């Protein structure tokens, strides 16, 4: 990434200043480290409290992954239950409960409210993830709810949504 940015600096030095490059590197480090470690901590905490989920995840791993290698990114599609554990953990404990502050660049209407230009808006993902009109038995840790789950709009959004959603979601 730094190599690409330095190449861009050669062609557009007025934009790709050292400060801009430092800022891009810094945001990647900040946005991509604590979020991941906290997500893992929550997932492990949830598993420690739900041995039945551990058993099911272990059975899936034993069936899908050969014993002679570690799980790799390419294996993820074969591990839907493990995916469901991550989804459920991030539903109950999103690591950025209010996402990042959003600043409206034009007057707009959100959920029937008029939001003037220049308003700082927080989206409460934590509350959306526990909205009783969207989720059943909403405080329970139930990875099964994500089996065959199809996203319906902004109901599960640990990575935000729309144009400013987390660009690191695939990596994460
Ligand atoms: C489990 C891991 C992660 C979670 C839960 C997470 C979550 C989020 C959330 C909630 C936002 C704000 C979105 C919004 O306000 O709508 C965000 C923004 C961002 N994330 Fe992540 N993130 C994760 C990992 C990563 C990784 C690995 C990277 C890159 C290496 C990354 C880079 C960014 C950047 C650059 C932004 C700002 C995007 C913008 O404002 O346009 N994130 N992330």
PDB file of C-alpha atoms and ligand atoms in Angstrom:
ATOM      1  CA  UNK A   1       0.000   0.000   0.000  1.00  0.00           C
ATOM      2  CA  UNK A   2       2.785   2.430   0.932  1.00  0.00           C
ATOM      3  CA  UNK A   3       4.545   1.584  -2.322  1.00  0.00           C
ATOM      4  CA  UNK A   4       1.371   2.471  -4.275  1.00  0.00           C
ATOM      5  CA  UNK A   5       0.948   5.704  -2.347  1.00  0.00           C
ATOM      6  CA  UNK A   6       4.569   6.691  -2.999  1.00  0.00           C
ATOM      7  CA  UNK A   7       4.074   5.965  -6.713  1.00  0.00           C
ATOM      8  CA  UNK A   8       1.007   8.228  -6.663  1.00  0.00           C
ATOM      9  CA  UNK A   9       3.115  10.843  -4.890  1.00  0.00           C
ATOM     10  CA  UNK A  10       5.457  10.863  -7.893  1.00  0.00           C
ATOM     11  CA  UNK A  11       2.600  11.705 -10.290  1.00  0.00           C
ATOM     12  CA  UNK A  12       0.452  13.890  -7.969  1.00  0.00           C
ATOM     13  CA  UNK A  13       2.835  15.357  -5.358  1.00  0.00           C
ATOM     14  CA  UNK A  14       0.479  18.226  -4.488  1.00  0.00           C
ATOM     15  CA  UNK A  15      -2.192  15.752  -3.238  1.00  0.00           C
ATOM     16  CA  UNK A  16      -0.168  12.795  -1.948  1.00  0.00           C
ATOM     17  CA  UNK A  17       1.863  14.764   0.576  1.00  0.00           C
ATOM     18  CA  UNK A  18       3.728  13.022   3.401  1.00  0.00           C
ATOM     19  CA  UNK A  19       0.929  14.119   5.756  1.00  0.00           C
ATOM     20  CA  UNK A  20      -1.804  12.528   3.598  1.00  0.00           C
ATOM     21  CA  UNK A  21       0.139   9.277   3.313  1.00  0.00           C
ATOM     22  CA  UNK A  22       0.813   9.234   7.053  1.00  0.00           C
ATOM     23  CA  UNK A  23      -2.904   9.838   7.691  1.00  0.00           C
ATOM     24  CA  UNK A  24      -3.962   6.960   5.437  1.00  0.00           C
ATOM     25  CA  UNK A  25      -1.513   4.560   7.080  1.00  0.00           C
ATOM     26  CA  UNK A  26      -2.550   5.681  10.554  1.00  0.00           C
ATOM     27  CA  UNK A  27      -6.296   5.231   9.937  1.00  0.00           C
ATOM     28  CA  UNK A  28      -5.685   1.730   8.567  1.00  0.00           C
ATOM     29  CA  UNK A  29      -3.691   0.837  11.683  1.00  0.00           C
ATOM     30  CA  UNK A  30      -6.210   2.367  14.076  1.00  0.00           C
ATOM     31  CA  UNK A  31      -9.323   1.082  12.297  1.00  0.00           C
ATOM     32  CA  UNK A  32      -7.929  -2.369  11.596  1.00  0.00           C
ATOM     33  CA  UNK A  33      -6.347  -3.470  14.874  1.00  0.00           C
ATOM     34  CA  UNK A  34      -8.410  -2.729  17.996  1.00  0.00           C
ATOM     35  CA  UNK A  35     -11.648  -3.505  16.121  1.00  0.00           C
ATOM     36  CA  UNK A  36     -10.379  -6.974  15.228  1.00  0.00           C
ATOM     37  CA  UNK A  37      -8.927  -7.819  18.640  1.00  0.00           C
ATOM     38  CA  UNK A  38     -12.079  -6.621  20.445  1.00  0.00           C
ATOM     39  CA  UNK A  39     -14.298  -8.642  18.067  1.00  0.00           C
ATOM     40  CA  UNK A  40     -12.238 -11.737  18.836  1.00  0.00           C
ATOM     41  CA  UNK A  41     -12.412 -11.108  22.559  1.00  0.00           C
ATOM     42  CA  UNK A  42     -16.212 -10.897  22.425  1.00  0.00           C
ATOM     43  CA  UNK A  43     -16.477 -14.015  20.273  1.00  0.00           C
ATOM     44  CA  UNK A  44     -14.274 -16.017  22.665  1.00  0.00           C
ATOM     45  CA  UNK A  45     -16.192 -14.679  25.709  1.00  0.00           C
ATOM     46  CA  UNK A  46     -19.470 -15.745  24.109  1.00  0.00           C
ATOM     47  CA  UNK A  47     -18.108 -19.195  23.309  1.00  0.00           C
ATOM     48  CA  UNK A  48     -16.814 -19.651  26.865  1.00  0.00           C
ATOM     49  CA  UNK A  49     -20.354 -19.020  28.087  1.00  0.00           C
ATOM     50  CA  UNK A  50     -21.994 -21.264  25.466  1.00  0.00           C
ATOM     51  CA  UNK A  51     -20.324 -24.684  25.401  1.00  0.00           C
ATOM     52  CA  UNK A  52     -23.035 -26.075  23.079  1.00  0.00           C
ATOM     53  CA  UNK A  53     -21.939 -23.578  20.413  1.00  0.00           C
ATOM     54  CA  UNK A  54     -18.298 -24.630  20.886  1.00  0.00           C
ATOM     55  CA  UNK A  55     -19.308 -28.271  20.402  1.00  0.00           C
ATOM     56  CA  UNK A  56     -21.206 -27.448  17.216  1.00  0.00           C
ATOM     57  CA  UNK A  57     -18.344 -25.327  15.862  1.00  0.00           C
ATOM     58  CA  UNK A  58     -15.849 -28.085  16.644  1.00  0.00           C
ATOM     59  CA  UNK A  59     -17.997 -30.666  14.843  1.00  0.00           C
ATOM     60  CA  UNK A  60     -18.180 -28.388  11.807  1.00  0.00           C
ATOM     61  CA  UNK A  61     -14.402 -27.884  11.834  1.00  0.00           C
ATOM     62  CA  UNK A  62     -13.753 -31.620  12.225  1.00  0.00           C
ATOM     63  CA  UNK A  63     -16.073 -32.431   9.316  1.00  0.00           C
ATOM     64  CA  UNK A  64     -15.011 -29.671   6.953  1.00  0.00           C
ATOM     65  CA  UNK A  65     -11.306 -29.136   7.594  1.00  0.00           C
ATOM     66  CA  UNK A  66      -8.633 -31.789   7.308  1.00  0.00           C
ATOM     67  CA  UNK A  67      -6.719 -32.330  10.536  1.00  0.00           C
ATOM     68  CA  UNK A  68      -3.347 -31.662   8.921  1.00  0.00           C
ATOM     69  CA  UNK A  69      -3.817 -27.939   8.286  1.00  0.00           C
ATOM     70  CA  UNK A  70      -4.968 -24.779  10.019  1.00  0.00           C
ATOM     71  CA  UNK A  71      -8.142 -22.965   8.938  1.00  0.00           C
ATOM     72  CA  UNK A  72      -7.411 -20.599   6.093  1.00  0.00           C
ATOM     73  CA  UNK A  73      -9.397 -17.758   4.536  1.00  0.00           C
ATOM     74  CA  UNK A  74     -10.379 -20.003   1.625  1.00  0.00           C
ATOM     75  CA  UNK A  75     -12.067 -22.404   4.097  1.00  0.00           C
ATOM     76  CA  UNK A  76     -14.526 -19.817   5.410  1.00  0.00           C
ATOM     77  CA  UNK A  77     -17.284 -20.671   2.922  1.00  0.00           C
ATOM     78  CA  UNK A  78     -17.249 -24.239   4.278  1.00  0.00           C
ATOM     79  CA  UNK A  79     -17.789 -23.030   7.851  1.00  0.00           C
ATOM     80  CA  UNK A  80     -21.230 -21.401   7.972  1.00  0.00           C
ATOM     81  CA  UNK A  81     -21.665 -22.095  11.692  1.00  0.00           C
ATOM     82  CA  UNK A  82     -18.392 -20.370  12.522  1.00  0.00           C
ATOM     83  CA  UNK A  83     -19.582 -17.430  10.398  1.00  0.00           C
ATOM     84  CA  UNK A  84     -22.857 -17.421  12.334  1.00  0.00           C
ATOM     85  CA  UNK A  85     -20.926 -17.246  15.619  1.00  0.00           C
ATOM     86  CA  UNK A  86     -19.104 -14.139  14.373  1.00  0.00           C
ATOM     87  CA  UNK A  87     -22.354 -12.604  13.117  1.00  0.00           C
ATOM     88  CA  UNK A  88     -24.160 -13.262  16.385  1.00  0.00           C
ATOM     89  CA  UNK A  89     -21.265 -12.003  18.481  1.00  0.00           C
ATOM     90  CA  UNK A  90     -21.121  -8.780  16.433  1.00  0.00           C
ATOM     91  CA  UNK A  91     -24.917  -8.420  16.659  1.00  0.00           C
ATOM     92  CA  UNK A  92     -24.883  -8.475  20.465  1.00  0.00           C
ATOM     93  CA  UNK A  93     -21.566  -6.679  20.945  1.00  0.00           C
ATOM     94  CA  UNK A  94     -20.728  -4.484  17.934  1.00  0.00           C
ATOM     95  CA  UNK A  95     -17.268  -3.058  18.604  1.00  0.00           C
ATOM     96  CA  UNK A  96     -18.325   0.376  17.308  1.00  0.00           C
ATOM     97  CA  UNK A  97     -21.833   0.590  18.830  1.00  0.00           C
ATOM     98  CA  UNK A  98     -22.453   4.085  17.424  1.00  0.00           C
ATOM     99  CA  UNK A  99     -20.411   3.482  14.243  1.00  0.00           C
ATOM    100  CA  UNK A 100     -18.374   6.558  13.301  1.00  0.00           C
ATOM    101  CA  UNK A 101     -19.913  10.041  13.497  1.00  0.00           C
ATOM    102  CA  UNK A 102     -21.475  11.021  10.144  1.00  0.00           C
ATOM    103  CA  UNK A 103     -21.722  14.663   9.020  1.00  0.00           C
ATOM    104  CA  UNK A 104     -24.550  15.490   6.592  1.00  0.00           C
ATOM    105  CA  UNK A 105     -23.324  17.323   3.482  1.00  0.00           C
ATOM    106  CA  UNK A 106     -26.877  18.332   2.412  1.00  0.00           C
ATOM    107  CA  UNK A 107     -30.282  18.761   4.054  1.00  0.00           C
ATOM    108  CA  UNK A 108     -31.870  15.326   4.290  1.00  0.00           C
ATOM    109  CA  UNK A 109     -34.686  13.312   5.880  1.00  0.00           C
ATOM    110  CA  UNK A 110     -33.906  10.245   7.976  1.00  0.00           C
ATOM    111  CA  UNK A 111     -36.709   8.145   9.439  1.00  0.00           C
ATOM    112  CA  UNK A 112     -39.111  11.072   9.044  1.00  0.00           C
ATOM    113  CA  UNK A 113     -36.807  13.556  10.794  1.00  0.00           C
ATOM    114  CA  UNK A 114     -35.410  16.589   8.990  1.00  0.00           C
ATOM    115  CA  UNK A 115     -31.628  16.589   9.288  1.00  0.00           C
ATOM    116  CA  UNK A 116     -30.112  19.943   8.286  1.00  0.00           C
ATOM    117  CA  UNK A 117     -26.792  20.207   6.490  1.00  0.00           C
ATOM    118  CA  UNK A 118     -23.831  20.084   8.882  1.00  0.00           C
ATOM    119  CA  UNK A 119     -25.515  17.845  11.480  1.00  0.00           C
ATOM    120  CA  UNK A 120     -23.359  15.235  13.210  1.00  0.00           C
ATOM    121  CA  UNK A 121     -25.356  12.030  13.304  1.00  0.00           C
ATOM    122  CA  UNK A 122     -24.662   8.871  15.291  1.00  0.00           C
ATOM    123  CA  UNK A 123     -26.282   5.641  14.074  1.00  0.00           C
ATOM    124  CA  UNK A 124     -26.970   3.393  17.076  1.00  0.00           C
ATOM    125  CA  UNK A 125     -26.090  -0.020  15.654  1.00  0.00           C
ATOM    126  CA  UNK A 126     -26.228  -1.516  19.149  1.00  0.00           C
ATOM    127  CA  UNK A 127     -29.919  -0.558  19.470  1.00  0.00           C
ATOM    128  CA  UNK A 128     -30.728  -1.686  15.910  1.00  0.00           C
ATOM    129  CA  UNK A 129     -29.161  -5.081  16.726  1.00  0.00           C
ATOM    130  CA  UNK A 130     -31.489  -5.361  19.729  1.00  0.00           C
ATOM    131  CA  UNK A 131     -34.644  -3.977  18.120  1.00  0.00           C
ATOM    132  CA  UNK A 132     -37.528  -6.286  19.126  1.00  0.00           C
ATOM    133  CA  UNK A 133     -39.287  -5.590  15.811  1.00  0.00           C
ATOM    134  CA  UNK A 134     -36.293  -7.073  13.967  1.00  0.00           C
ATOM    135  CA  UNK A 135     -35.004  -9.848  16.241  1.00  0.00           C
ATOM    136  CA  UNK A 136     -36.572 -12.625  18.319  1.00  0.00           C
ATOM    137  CA  UNK A 137     -35.190 -13.544  21.736  1.00  0.00           C
ATOM    138  CA  UNK A 138     -32.852 -10.645  21.130  1.00  0.00           C
ATOM    139  CA  UNK A 139     -30.628 -10.806  24.219  1.00  0.00           C
ATOM    140  CA  UNK A 140     -29.773 -14.504  23.792  1.00  0.00           C
ATOM    141  CA  UNK A 141     -26.596 -15.638  22.071  1.00  0.00           C
ATOM    142  CA  UNK A 142     -28.000 -17.821  19.280  1.00  0.00           C
ATOM    143  CA  UNK A 143     -25.704 -18.206  16.255  1.00  0.00           C
ATOM    144  CA  UNK A 144     -28.407 -20.428  14.701  1.00  0.00           C
ATOM    145  CA  UNK A 145     -30.471 -17.329  13.928  1.00  0.00           C
ATOM    146  CA  UNK A 146     -27.950 -16.525  11.181  1.00  0.00           C
ATOM    147  CA  UNK A 147     -28.188 -19.928   9.484  1.00  0.00           C
ATOM    148  CA  UNK A 148     -29.820 -19.284   6.092  1.00  0.00           C
ATOM    149  CA  UNK A 149     -30.143 -15.620   7.117  1.00  0.00           C
ATOM    150  CA  UNK A 150     -30.663 -13.066   4.347  1.00  0.00           C
ATOM    151  CA  UNK A 151     -29.815  -9.465   5.123  1.00  0.00           C
ATOM    152  CA  UNK A 152     -32.861  -7.201   4.912  1.00  0.00           C
ATOM    153  CA  UNK A 153     -31.522  -3.660   4.713  1.00  0.00           C
ATOM    154  CA  UNK A 154     -29.852  -2.121   7.724  1.00  0.00           C
ATOM    155  CA  UNK A 155     -30.679  -4.706  10.379  1.00  0.00           C
ATOM    156  CA  UNK A 156     -27.215  -6.107  11.176  1.00  0.00           C
ATOM    157  CA  UNK A 157     -24.535  -3.484  10.664  1.00  0.00           C
ATOM    158  CA  UNK A 158     -21.379  -4.015  12.751  1.00  0.00           C
ATOM    159  CA  UNK A 159     -19.435  -2.562   9.809  1.00  0.00           C
ATOM    160  CA  UNK A 160     -21.818   0.341   9.213  1.00  0.00           C
ATOM    161  CA  UNK A 161     -23.596   0.644   5.900  1.00  0.00           C
ATOM    162  CA  UNK A 162     -23.825   2.587   2.695  1.00  0.00           C
ATOM    163  CA  UNK A 163     -21.144   4.730   1.101  1.00  0.00           C
ATOM    164  CA  UNK A 164     -19.051   5.143   4.259  1.00  0.00           C
ATOM    165  CA  UNK A 165     -19.283   1.536   5.464  1.00  0.00           C
ATOM    166  CA  UNK A 166     -16.079  -0.097   6.658  1.00  0.00           C
ATOM    167  CA  UNK A 167     -13.812  -0.767   3.662  1.00  0.00           C
ATOM    168  CA  UNK A 168     -11.980  -3.396   5.727  1.00  0.00           C
ATOM    169  CA  UNK A 169     -14.987  -5.701   6.130  1.00  0.00           C
ATOM    170  CA  UNK A 170     -13.627  -8.283   3.679  1.00  0.00           C
ATOM    171  CA  UNK A 171     -10.270  -8.321   5.452  1.00  0.00           C
ATOM    172  CA  UNK A 172     -11.942  -8.496   8.848  1.00  0.00           C
TER     173      UNK A 172
HETATM  174  C1  LIG B   1     -13.893  -6.675  13.031  1.00  0.00           C
HETATM  175  C2  LIG B   1     -13.225  -5.704  12.453  1.00  0.00           C
HETATM  176  C3  LIG B   1     -13.785  -4.361  12.074  1.00  0.00           C
HETATM  177  C4  LIG B   1     -14.957  -3.750  12.454  1.00  0.00           C
HETATM  178  C5  LIG B   1     -16.048  -4.293  13.380  1.00  0.00           C
HETATM  179  C6  LIG B   1     -14.996  -2.459  11.794  1.00  0.00           C
HETATM  180  C7  LIG B   1     -16.023  -1.538  11.918  1.00  0.00           C
HETATM  181  C8  LIG B   1     -16.055  -0.304  11.307  1.00  0.00           C
HETATM  182  C9  LIG B   1     -17.128   0.657  11.452  1.00  0.00           C
HETATM  183  C10 LIG B   1     -18.388   0.451  12.277  1.00  0.00           C
HETATM  184  C11 LIG B   1     -16.794   1.748  10.726  1.00  0.00           C
HETATM  185  C12 LIG B   1     -17.640   3.036  10.570  1.00  0.00           C
HETATM  186  C13 LIG B   1     -18.678   2.821   9.466  1.00  0.00           C
HETATM  187  C14 LIG B   1     -19.795   3.840   9.486  1.00  0.00           C
HETATM  188  O1  LIG B   1     -19.721   4.802  10.255  1.00  0.00           O
HETATM  189  O2  LIG B   1     -20.775   3.688   8.734  1.00  0.00           O
HETATM  190  C15 LIG B   1     -15.505   1.494  10.116  1.00  0.00           C
HETATM  191  C16 LIG B   1     -14.822   2.390   9.300  1.00  0.00           C
HETATM  192  C17 LIG B   1     -13.579   2.142   8.761  1.00  0.00           C
HETATM  193  N1  LIG B   1     -12.863   0.962   8.824  1.00  0.00           N
HETATM  194 FE1  LIG B   1     -13.411  -0.711   9.834  1.00  0.00          FE
HETATM  195  N2  LIG B   1     -13.865  -2.316  11.035  1.00  0.00           N
HETATM  196  C18 LIG B   1     -13.101  -3.452  11.165  1.00  0.00           C
HETATM  197  C19 LIG B   1     -11.891  -3.728  10.549  1.00  0.00           C
HETATM  198  C20 LIG B   1     -11.253  -2.888   9.669  1.00  0.00           C
HETATM  199  C21 LIG B   1     -10.021  -3.204   8.960  1.00  0.00           C
HETATM  200  C22 LIG B   1      -9.299  -4.555   9.022  1.00  0.00           C
HETATM  201  C23 LIG B   1      -9.680  -2.091   8.227  1.00  0.00           C
HETATM  202  C24 LIG B   1      -8.513  -1.850   7.292  1.00  0.00           C
HETATM  203  C25 LIG B   1      -7.341  -2.383   7.447  1.00  0.00           C
HETATM  204  C26 LIG B   1     -10.685  -1.073   8.488  1.00  0.00           C
HETATM  205  C27 LIG B   1     -10.671   0.199   7.957  1.00  0.00           C
HETATM  206  C28 LIG B   1     -11.669   1.145   8.136  1.00  0.00           C
HETATM  207  C29 LIG B   1     -11.603   2.510   7.620  1.00  0.00           C
HETATM  208  C30 LIG B   1     -10.467   3.113   6.782  1.00  0.00           C
HETATM  209  C31 LIG B   1     -12.799   3.140   7.992  1.00  0.00           C
HETATM  210  C32 LIG B   1     -13.254   4.583   7.677  1.00  0.00           C
HETATM  211  C33 LIG B   1     -14.057   4.557   6.383  1.00  0.00           C
HETATM  212  C34 LIG B   1     -14.650   5.920   5.990  1.00  0.00           C
HETATM  213  O3  LIG B   1     -14.891   6.759   6.860  1.00  0.00           O
HETATM  214  O4  LIG B   1     -14.898   6.135   4.802  1.00  0.00           O
HETATM  215  N3  LIG B   1     -11.630  -1.599   9.346  1.00  0.00           N
HETATM  216  N4  LIG B   1     -15.081   0.236  10.476  1.00  0.00           N
END
